Tab-separated table of C-alpha atoms and ligand atoms in Angstrom:
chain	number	residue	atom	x	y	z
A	1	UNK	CA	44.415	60.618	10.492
A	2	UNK	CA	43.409	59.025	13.454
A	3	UNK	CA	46.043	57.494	15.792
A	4	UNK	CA	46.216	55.243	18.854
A	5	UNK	CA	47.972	56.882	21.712
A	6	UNK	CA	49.573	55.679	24.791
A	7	UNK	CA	50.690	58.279	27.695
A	8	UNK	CA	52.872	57.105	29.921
A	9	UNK	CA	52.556	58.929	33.569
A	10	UNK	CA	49.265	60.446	34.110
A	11	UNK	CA	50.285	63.038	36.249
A	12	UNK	CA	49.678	66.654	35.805
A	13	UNK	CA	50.990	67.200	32.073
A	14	UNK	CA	50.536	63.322	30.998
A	15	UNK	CA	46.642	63.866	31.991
A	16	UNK	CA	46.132	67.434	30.617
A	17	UNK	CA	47.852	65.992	27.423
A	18	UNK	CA	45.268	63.561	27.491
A	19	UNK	CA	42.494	65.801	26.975
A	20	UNK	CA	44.161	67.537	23.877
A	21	UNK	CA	44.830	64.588	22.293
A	22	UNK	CA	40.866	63.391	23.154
A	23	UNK	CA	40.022	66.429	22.453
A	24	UNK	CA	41.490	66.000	19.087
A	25	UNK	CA	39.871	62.739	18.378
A	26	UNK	CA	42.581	60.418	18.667
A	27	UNK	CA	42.273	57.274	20.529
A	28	UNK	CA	43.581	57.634	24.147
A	29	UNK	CA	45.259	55.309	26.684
A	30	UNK	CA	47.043	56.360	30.037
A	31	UNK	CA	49.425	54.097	32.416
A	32	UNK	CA	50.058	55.228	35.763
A	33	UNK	CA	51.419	52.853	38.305
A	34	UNK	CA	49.450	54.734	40.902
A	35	UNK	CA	46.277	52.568	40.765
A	36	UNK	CA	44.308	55.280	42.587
A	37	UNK	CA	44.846	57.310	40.136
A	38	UNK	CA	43.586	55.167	36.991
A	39	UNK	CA	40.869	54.172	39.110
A	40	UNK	CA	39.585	57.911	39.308
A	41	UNK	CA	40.327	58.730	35.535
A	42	UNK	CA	38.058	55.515	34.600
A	43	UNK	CA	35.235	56.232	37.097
A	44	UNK	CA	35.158	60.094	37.511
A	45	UNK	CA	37.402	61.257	34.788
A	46	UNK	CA	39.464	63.414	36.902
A	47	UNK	CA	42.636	63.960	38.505
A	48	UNK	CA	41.468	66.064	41.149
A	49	UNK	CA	45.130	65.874	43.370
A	50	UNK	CA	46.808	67.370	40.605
A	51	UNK	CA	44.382	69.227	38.374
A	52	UNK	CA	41.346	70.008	40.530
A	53	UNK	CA	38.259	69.184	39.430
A	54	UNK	CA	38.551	69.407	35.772
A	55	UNK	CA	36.939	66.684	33.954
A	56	UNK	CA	38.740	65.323	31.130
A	57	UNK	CA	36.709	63.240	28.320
A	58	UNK	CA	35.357	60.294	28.873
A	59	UNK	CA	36.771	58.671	25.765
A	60	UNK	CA	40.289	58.713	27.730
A	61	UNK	CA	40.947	55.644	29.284
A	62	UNK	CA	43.405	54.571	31.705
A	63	UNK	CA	45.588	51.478	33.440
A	64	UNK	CA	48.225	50.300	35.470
A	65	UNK	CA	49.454	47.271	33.222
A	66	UNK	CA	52.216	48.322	31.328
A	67	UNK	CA	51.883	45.643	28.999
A	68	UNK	CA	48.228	47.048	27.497
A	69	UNK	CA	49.490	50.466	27.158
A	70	UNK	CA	52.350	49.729	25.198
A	71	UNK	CA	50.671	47.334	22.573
A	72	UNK	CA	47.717	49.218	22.540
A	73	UNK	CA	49.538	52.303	21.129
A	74	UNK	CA	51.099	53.787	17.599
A	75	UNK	CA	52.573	56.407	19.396
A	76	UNK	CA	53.768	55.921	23.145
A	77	UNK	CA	54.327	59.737	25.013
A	78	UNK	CA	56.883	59.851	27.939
A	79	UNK	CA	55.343	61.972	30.963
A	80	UNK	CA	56.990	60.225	33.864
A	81	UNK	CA	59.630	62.643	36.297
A	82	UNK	CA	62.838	61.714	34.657
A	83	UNK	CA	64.600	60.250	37.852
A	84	UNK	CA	62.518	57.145	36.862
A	85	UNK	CA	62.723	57.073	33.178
A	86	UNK	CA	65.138	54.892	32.856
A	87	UNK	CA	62.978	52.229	34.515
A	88	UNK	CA	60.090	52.751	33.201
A	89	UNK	CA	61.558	51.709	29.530
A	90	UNK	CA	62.834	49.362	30.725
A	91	UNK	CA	59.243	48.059	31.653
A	92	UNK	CA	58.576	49.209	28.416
A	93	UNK	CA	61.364	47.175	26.442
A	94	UNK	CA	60.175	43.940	27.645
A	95	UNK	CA	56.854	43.999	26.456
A	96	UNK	CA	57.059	45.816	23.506
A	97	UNK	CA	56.102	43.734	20.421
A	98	UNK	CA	56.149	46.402	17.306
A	99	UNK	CA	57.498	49.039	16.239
A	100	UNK	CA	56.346	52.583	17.631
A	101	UNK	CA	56.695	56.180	17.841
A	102	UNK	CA	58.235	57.344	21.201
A	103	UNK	CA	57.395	61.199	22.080
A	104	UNK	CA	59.275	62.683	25.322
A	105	UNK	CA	57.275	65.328	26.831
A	106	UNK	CA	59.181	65.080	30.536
A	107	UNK	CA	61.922	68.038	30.966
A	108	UNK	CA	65.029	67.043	32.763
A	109	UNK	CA	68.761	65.458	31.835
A	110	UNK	CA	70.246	62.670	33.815
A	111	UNK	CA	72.764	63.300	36.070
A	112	UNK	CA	76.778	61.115	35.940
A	113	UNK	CA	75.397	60.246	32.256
A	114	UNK	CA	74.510	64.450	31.069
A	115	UNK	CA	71.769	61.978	28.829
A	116	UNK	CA	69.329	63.468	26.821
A	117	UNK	CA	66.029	61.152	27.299
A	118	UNK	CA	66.147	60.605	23.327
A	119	UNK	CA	69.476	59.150	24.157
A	120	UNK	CA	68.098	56.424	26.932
A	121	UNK	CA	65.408	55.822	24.835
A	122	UNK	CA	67.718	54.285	21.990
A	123	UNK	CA	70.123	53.072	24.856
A	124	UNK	CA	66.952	50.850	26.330
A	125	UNK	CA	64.475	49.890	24.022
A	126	UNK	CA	65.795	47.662	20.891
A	127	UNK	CA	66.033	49.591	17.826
A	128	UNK	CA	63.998	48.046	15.592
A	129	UNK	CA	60.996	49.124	17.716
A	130	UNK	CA	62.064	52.872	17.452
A	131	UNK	CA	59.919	54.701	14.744
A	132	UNK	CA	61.940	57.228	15.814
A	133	UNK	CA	61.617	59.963	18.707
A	134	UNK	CA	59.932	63.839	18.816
A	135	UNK	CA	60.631	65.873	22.183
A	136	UNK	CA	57.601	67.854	22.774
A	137	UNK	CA	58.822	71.020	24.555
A	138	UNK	CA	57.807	74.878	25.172
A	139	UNK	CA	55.833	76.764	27.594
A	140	UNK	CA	53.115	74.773	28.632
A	141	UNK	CA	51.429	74.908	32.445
A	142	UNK	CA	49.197	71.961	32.674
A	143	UNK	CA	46.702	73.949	35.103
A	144	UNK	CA	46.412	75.988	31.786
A	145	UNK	CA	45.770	73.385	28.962
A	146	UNK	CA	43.207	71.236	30.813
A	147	UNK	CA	41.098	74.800	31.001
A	148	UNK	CA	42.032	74.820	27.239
A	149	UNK	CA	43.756	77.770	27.470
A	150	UNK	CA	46.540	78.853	23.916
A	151	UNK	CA	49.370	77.063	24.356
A	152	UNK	CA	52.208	77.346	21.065
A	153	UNK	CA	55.225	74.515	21.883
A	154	UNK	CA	57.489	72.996	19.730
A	155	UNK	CA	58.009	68.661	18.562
A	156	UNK	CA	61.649	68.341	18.278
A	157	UNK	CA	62.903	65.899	15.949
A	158	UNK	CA	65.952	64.784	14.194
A	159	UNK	CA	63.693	63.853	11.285
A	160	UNK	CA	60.997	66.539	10.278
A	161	UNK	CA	58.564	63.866	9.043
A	162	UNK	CA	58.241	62.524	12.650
A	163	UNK	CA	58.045	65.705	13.741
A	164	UNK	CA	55.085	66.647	11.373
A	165	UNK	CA	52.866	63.666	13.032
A	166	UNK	CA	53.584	65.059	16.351
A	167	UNK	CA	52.515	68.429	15.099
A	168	UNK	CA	49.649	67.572	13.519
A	169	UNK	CA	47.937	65.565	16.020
A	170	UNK	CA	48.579	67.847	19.277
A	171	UNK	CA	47.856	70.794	17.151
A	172	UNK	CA	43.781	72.459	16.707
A	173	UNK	CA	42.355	75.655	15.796
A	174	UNK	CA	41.299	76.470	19.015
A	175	UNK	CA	43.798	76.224	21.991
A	176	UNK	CA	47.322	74.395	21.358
A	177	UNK	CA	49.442	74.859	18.265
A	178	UNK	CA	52.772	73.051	17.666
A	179	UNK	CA	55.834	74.669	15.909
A	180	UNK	CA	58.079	71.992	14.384
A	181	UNK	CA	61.722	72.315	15.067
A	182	UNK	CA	65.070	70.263	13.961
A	183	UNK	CA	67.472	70.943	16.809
A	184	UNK	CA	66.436	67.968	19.188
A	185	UNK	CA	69.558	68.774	21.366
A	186	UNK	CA	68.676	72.555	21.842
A	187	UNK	CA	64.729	71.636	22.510
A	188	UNK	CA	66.053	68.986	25.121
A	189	UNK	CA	68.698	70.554	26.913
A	190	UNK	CA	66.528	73.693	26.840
A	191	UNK	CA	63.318	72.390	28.311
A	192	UNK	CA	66.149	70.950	31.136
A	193	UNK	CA	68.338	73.601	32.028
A	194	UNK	CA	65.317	76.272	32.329
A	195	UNK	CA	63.888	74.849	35.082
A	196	UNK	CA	67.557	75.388	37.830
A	197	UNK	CA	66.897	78.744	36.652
A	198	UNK	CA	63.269	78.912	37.799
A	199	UNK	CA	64.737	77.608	41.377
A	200	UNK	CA	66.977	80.989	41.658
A	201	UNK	CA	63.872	82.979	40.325
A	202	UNK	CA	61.567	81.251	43.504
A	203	UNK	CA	64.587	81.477	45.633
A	204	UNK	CA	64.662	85.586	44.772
A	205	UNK	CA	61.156	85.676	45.492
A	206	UNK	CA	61.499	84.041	48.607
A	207	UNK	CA	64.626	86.657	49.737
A	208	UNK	CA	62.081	89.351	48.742
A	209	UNK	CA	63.329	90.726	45.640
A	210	UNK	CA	61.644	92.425	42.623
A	211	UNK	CA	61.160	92.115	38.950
A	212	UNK	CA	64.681	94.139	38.116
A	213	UNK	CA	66.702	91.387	39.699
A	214	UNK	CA	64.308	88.315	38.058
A	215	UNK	CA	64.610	90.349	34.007
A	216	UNK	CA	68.416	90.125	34.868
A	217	UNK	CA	68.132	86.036	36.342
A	218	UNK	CA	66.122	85.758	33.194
A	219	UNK	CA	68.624	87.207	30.507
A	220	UNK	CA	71.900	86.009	32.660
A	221	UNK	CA	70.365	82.597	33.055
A	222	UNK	CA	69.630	82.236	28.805
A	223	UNK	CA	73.269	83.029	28.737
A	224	UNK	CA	74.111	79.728	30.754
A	225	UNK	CA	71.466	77.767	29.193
A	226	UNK	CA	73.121	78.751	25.920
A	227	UNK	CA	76.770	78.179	27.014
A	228	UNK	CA	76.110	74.671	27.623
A	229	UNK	CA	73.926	73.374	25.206
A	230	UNK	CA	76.146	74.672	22.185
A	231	UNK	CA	79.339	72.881	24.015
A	232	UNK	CA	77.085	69.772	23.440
A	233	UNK	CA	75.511	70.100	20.055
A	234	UNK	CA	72.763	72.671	20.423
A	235	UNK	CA	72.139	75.316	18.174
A	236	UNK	CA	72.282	79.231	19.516
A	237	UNK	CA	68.915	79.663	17.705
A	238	UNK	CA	66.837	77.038	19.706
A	239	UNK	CA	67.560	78.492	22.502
A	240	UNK	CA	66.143	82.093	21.729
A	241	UNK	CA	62.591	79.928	20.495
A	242	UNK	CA	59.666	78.461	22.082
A	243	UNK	CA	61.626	75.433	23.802
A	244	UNK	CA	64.269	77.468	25.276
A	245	UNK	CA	63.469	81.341	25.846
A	246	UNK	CA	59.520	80.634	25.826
A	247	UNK	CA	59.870	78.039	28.663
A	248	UNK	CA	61.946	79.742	31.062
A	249	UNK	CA	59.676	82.741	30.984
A	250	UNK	CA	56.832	80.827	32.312
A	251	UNK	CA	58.634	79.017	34.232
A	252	UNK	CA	60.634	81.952	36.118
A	253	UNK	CA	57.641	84.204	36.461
A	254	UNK	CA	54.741	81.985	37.814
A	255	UNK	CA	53.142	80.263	41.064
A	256	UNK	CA	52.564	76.980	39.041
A	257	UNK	CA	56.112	76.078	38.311
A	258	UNK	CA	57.263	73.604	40.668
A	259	UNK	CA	60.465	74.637	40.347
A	260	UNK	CA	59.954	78.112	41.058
A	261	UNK	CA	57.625	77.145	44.088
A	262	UNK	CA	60.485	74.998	45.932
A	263	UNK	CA	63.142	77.912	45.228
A	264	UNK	CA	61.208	80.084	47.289
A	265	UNK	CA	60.544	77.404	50.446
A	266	UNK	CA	64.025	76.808	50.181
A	267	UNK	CA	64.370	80.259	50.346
A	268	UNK	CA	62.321	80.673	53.251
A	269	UNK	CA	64.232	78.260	55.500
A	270	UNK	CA	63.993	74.796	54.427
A	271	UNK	CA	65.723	72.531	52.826
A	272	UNK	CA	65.398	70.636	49.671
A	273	UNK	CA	64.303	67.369	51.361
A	274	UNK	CA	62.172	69.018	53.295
A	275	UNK	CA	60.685	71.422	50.499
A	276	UNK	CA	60.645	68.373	47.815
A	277	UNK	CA	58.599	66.560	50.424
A	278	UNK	CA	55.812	69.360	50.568
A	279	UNK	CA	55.413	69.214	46.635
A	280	UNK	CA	52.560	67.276	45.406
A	281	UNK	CA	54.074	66.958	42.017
A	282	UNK	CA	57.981	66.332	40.712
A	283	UNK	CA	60.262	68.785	41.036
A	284	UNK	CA	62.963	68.378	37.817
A	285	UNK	CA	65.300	71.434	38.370
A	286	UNK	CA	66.959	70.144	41.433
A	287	UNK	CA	68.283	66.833	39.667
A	288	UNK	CA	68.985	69.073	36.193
A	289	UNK	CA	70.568	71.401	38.490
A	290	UNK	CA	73.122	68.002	39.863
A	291	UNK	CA	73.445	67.089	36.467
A	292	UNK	CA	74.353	70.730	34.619
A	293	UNK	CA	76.919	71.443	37.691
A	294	UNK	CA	78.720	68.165	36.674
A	295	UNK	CA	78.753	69.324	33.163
A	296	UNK	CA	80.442	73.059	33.589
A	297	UNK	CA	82.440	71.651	36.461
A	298	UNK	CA	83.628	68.972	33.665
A	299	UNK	CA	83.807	71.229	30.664
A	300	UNK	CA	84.785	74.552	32.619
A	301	UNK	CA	82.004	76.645	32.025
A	302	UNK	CA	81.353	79.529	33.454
A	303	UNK	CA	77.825	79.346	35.253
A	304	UNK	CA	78.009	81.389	38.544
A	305	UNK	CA	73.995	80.743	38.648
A	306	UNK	CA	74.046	77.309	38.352
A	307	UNK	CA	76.864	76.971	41.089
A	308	UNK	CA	74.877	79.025	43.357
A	309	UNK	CA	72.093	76.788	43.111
A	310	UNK	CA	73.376	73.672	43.496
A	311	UNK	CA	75.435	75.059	46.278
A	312	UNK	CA	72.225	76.063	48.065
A	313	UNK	CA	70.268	72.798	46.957
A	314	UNK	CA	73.470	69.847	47.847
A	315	UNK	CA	75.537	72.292	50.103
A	316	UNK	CA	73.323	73.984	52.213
A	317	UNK	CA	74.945	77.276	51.115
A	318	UNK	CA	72.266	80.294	52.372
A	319	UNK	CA	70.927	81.434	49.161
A	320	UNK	CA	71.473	85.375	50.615
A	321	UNK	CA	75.297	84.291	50.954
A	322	UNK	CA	75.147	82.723	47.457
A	323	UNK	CA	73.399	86.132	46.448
A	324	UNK	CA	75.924	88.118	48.148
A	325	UNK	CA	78.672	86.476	46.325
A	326	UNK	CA	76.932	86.687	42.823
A	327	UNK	CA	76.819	90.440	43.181
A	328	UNK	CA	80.399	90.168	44.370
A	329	UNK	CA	81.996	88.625	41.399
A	330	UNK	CA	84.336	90.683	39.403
A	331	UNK	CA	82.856	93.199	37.145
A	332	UNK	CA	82.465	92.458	33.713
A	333	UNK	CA	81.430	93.253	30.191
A	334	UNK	CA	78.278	91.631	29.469
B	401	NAD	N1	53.114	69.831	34.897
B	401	NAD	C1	53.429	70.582	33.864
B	401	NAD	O1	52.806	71.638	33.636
B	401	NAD	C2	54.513	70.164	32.931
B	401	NAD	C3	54.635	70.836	31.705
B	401	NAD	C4	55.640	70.459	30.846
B	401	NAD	C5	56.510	69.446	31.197
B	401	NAD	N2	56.375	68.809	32.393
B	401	NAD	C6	57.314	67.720	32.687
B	401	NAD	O2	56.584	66.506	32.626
B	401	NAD	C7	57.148	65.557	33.543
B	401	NAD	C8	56.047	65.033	34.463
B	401	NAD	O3	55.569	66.162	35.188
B	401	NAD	P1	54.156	66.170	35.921
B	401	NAD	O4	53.955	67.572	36.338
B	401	NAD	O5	53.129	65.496	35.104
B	401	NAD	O6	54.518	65.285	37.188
B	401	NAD	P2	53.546	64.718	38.307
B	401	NAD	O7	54.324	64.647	39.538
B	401	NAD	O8	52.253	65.472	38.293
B	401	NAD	O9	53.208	63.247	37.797
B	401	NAD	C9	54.133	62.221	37.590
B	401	NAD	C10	53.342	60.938	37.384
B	401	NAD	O10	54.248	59.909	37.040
B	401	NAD	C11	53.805	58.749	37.718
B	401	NAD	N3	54.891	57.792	37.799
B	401	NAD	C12	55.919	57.763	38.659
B	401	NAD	N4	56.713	56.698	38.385
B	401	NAD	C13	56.174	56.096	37.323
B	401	NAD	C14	56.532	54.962	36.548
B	401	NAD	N5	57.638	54.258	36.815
B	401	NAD	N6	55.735	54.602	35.516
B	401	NAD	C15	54.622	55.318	35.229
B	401	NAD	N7	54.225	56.397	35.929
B	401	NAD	C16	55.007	56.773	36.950
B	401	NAD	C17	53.309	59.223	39.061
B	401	NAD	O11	52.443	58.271	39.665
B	401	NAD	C18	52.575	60.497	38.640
B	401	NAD	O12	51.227	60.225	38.302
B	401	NAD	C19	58.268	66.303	34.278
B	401	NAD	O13	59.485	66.022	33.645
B	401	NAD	C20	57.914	67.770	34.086
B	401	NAD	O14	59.053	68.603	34.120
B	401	NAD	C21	55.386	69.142	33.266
């Protein structure tokens, strides 16, 4: 079946989502309220400041009025950095006219609140326009996908039929395939919480270190991500999958993650403002990273990583103090 598909935030993953979904026949709209932006996707069909020169198809079409992209759509997808989500549906709530589908693709939780975005999303837009919601989460670079290169993620979904759509429209035989999944709190929280770790795996890189100290970040790190998301609902499970495990993998071992790219400035001597500023493109770890040290601070967790990295990030602790310490703490069994 052919749907009608509105992206909100045509930034790196919003635009590379694009061309799946084009690329998949499906009728495609994008709103960005960067009007440079829809100006090049309409004339050039690129989005050469954060995807290079790709070209994406010229069936994807794109605007800045808020109003067009939500009634245009069946299905609206959430790709804007989650420090302005709240705002944007709030745009969205006013000129929304029928029911829809809403689809969060963005990875982050909001800080004072803990909020899920499935959880704003019901708090601001009226109910009876809710379809329902899928959380489309996993390992996915956006550099990679616009080349078209296999991606496997997961549409997280309280109810599986919703979660089926989602599946079956992102999913072809060639380069993306979608897993479906029932634990929406595990797929969000773990698509959030990965991404603090891939600041300590940049910030490691940046003090030098090797691949024995990241496999240990990486296993240590699942052990947070775990420890919190079953205190608020998750299953253990979810977190070992796709949307949990899968992601922080490729987020803690590669040059393209934002995340892990501003660890390793920081690292290097600056500081967050300063290495947030560099970034071309939103950097969600350092406001999950606010957010989760609330939480364990709240529910007394035990997270030594995620102290030492909002210590470093809010402050201004030297991350080879904060190491230093971490290697200090009493010893344990695992
Ligand atoms: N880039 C990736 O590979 C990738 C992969 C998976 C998930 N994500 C997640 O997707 C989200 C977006 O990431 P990105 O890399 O595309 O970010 P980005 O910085 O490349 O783009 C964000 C876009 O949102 C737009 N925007 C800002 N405020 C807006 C508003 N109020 N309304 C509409 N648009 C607005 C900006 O103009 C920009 O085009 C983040 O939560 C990120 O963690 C990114």
């Amino acid at each position: 079946m052919k749907y009608k598909i509105s992206i909100i935030g045509a930034g790196s993953w919003g635009t590379a989502q694009s061309r799946i979904l084009a690329d998949n026949g499906h009728d495609v709209l994008l709103f960005d309220v960067d009007a440079d932006t829809v100006f090049e996707i309409n004339t050039n069909h690129t989005n050469i400041s954060k995807l290079g020169d790709v070209k994406i198809p010229a069936s994807v079409l794109a605007t800045t009025s808020i109003e067009e992209a939500v009634n245009y759509a069946d299905i609206i997808i959430l790709v804007v950095p989650t420090a302005v989500m709240r705002k944007c549906l709030i745009s969205i709530s006013k000129v929304i006219q029928s029911t829809k589908l809403f689809v969060n693709a963005s990875k982050g939780i909001e800080p004072n609140t803990f909020k899920r975005v499935s959880e704003i999303v019901y708090e601001e837009i009226e109910n009876k326009y809710v379809r329902g919601f899928v959380a489309l989460t996993g390992p996915s670079h956006a550099e990679e996908v616009i080349l078209k290169l296999p991606t496997f993620i997961c549409a997280a979904s309280e109810c599986l039929e919703n979660a089926k759509i989602i599946q079956s429209i992102y999913s072809n035989n060639t380069y993306f395939r979608v897993y479906t999944l029932l634990d929406l709190i595990g797929a969000e929280l773990g698509g959030s919480l990965k991404n603090i770790i891939a600041i300590a795996s940049g910030m490691l890189a940046g003090l030098g270190y090797g691949d024995n100290i990241r496999a240990a970040l990486i296993t240590r790190g699942l052990t947070e991500m775990i420890k919190i998301s079953v205190e608020l609902g998750a299953k253990k499970e979810t977190l070992y999958g796709l949307s949990g495990l899968g992601d922080l993998i490729v987020t803690t071992m590669s040059e393209h993650s934002r995340n892990f790219q501003a660890g390793k400035k920081i690292a290097q001597g600056k500081d967050l403002k300063q290495s947030l500023k560099e970034m071309t493109m939103v950097v969600e770890g350092a406001r999950s990273a606010m957010a989760a040290y609330q939480l364990v601070k709240e529910k007394n967790i035990d997270a030594p990583i995620i102290e030492a990295v909002y210590d470093i990030l809010y402050n201004y602790k030297d991350p080879q103090t904060a190491m230093s310490d971490l290697m200090n703490r009493k010893l344990k069994s695992e």
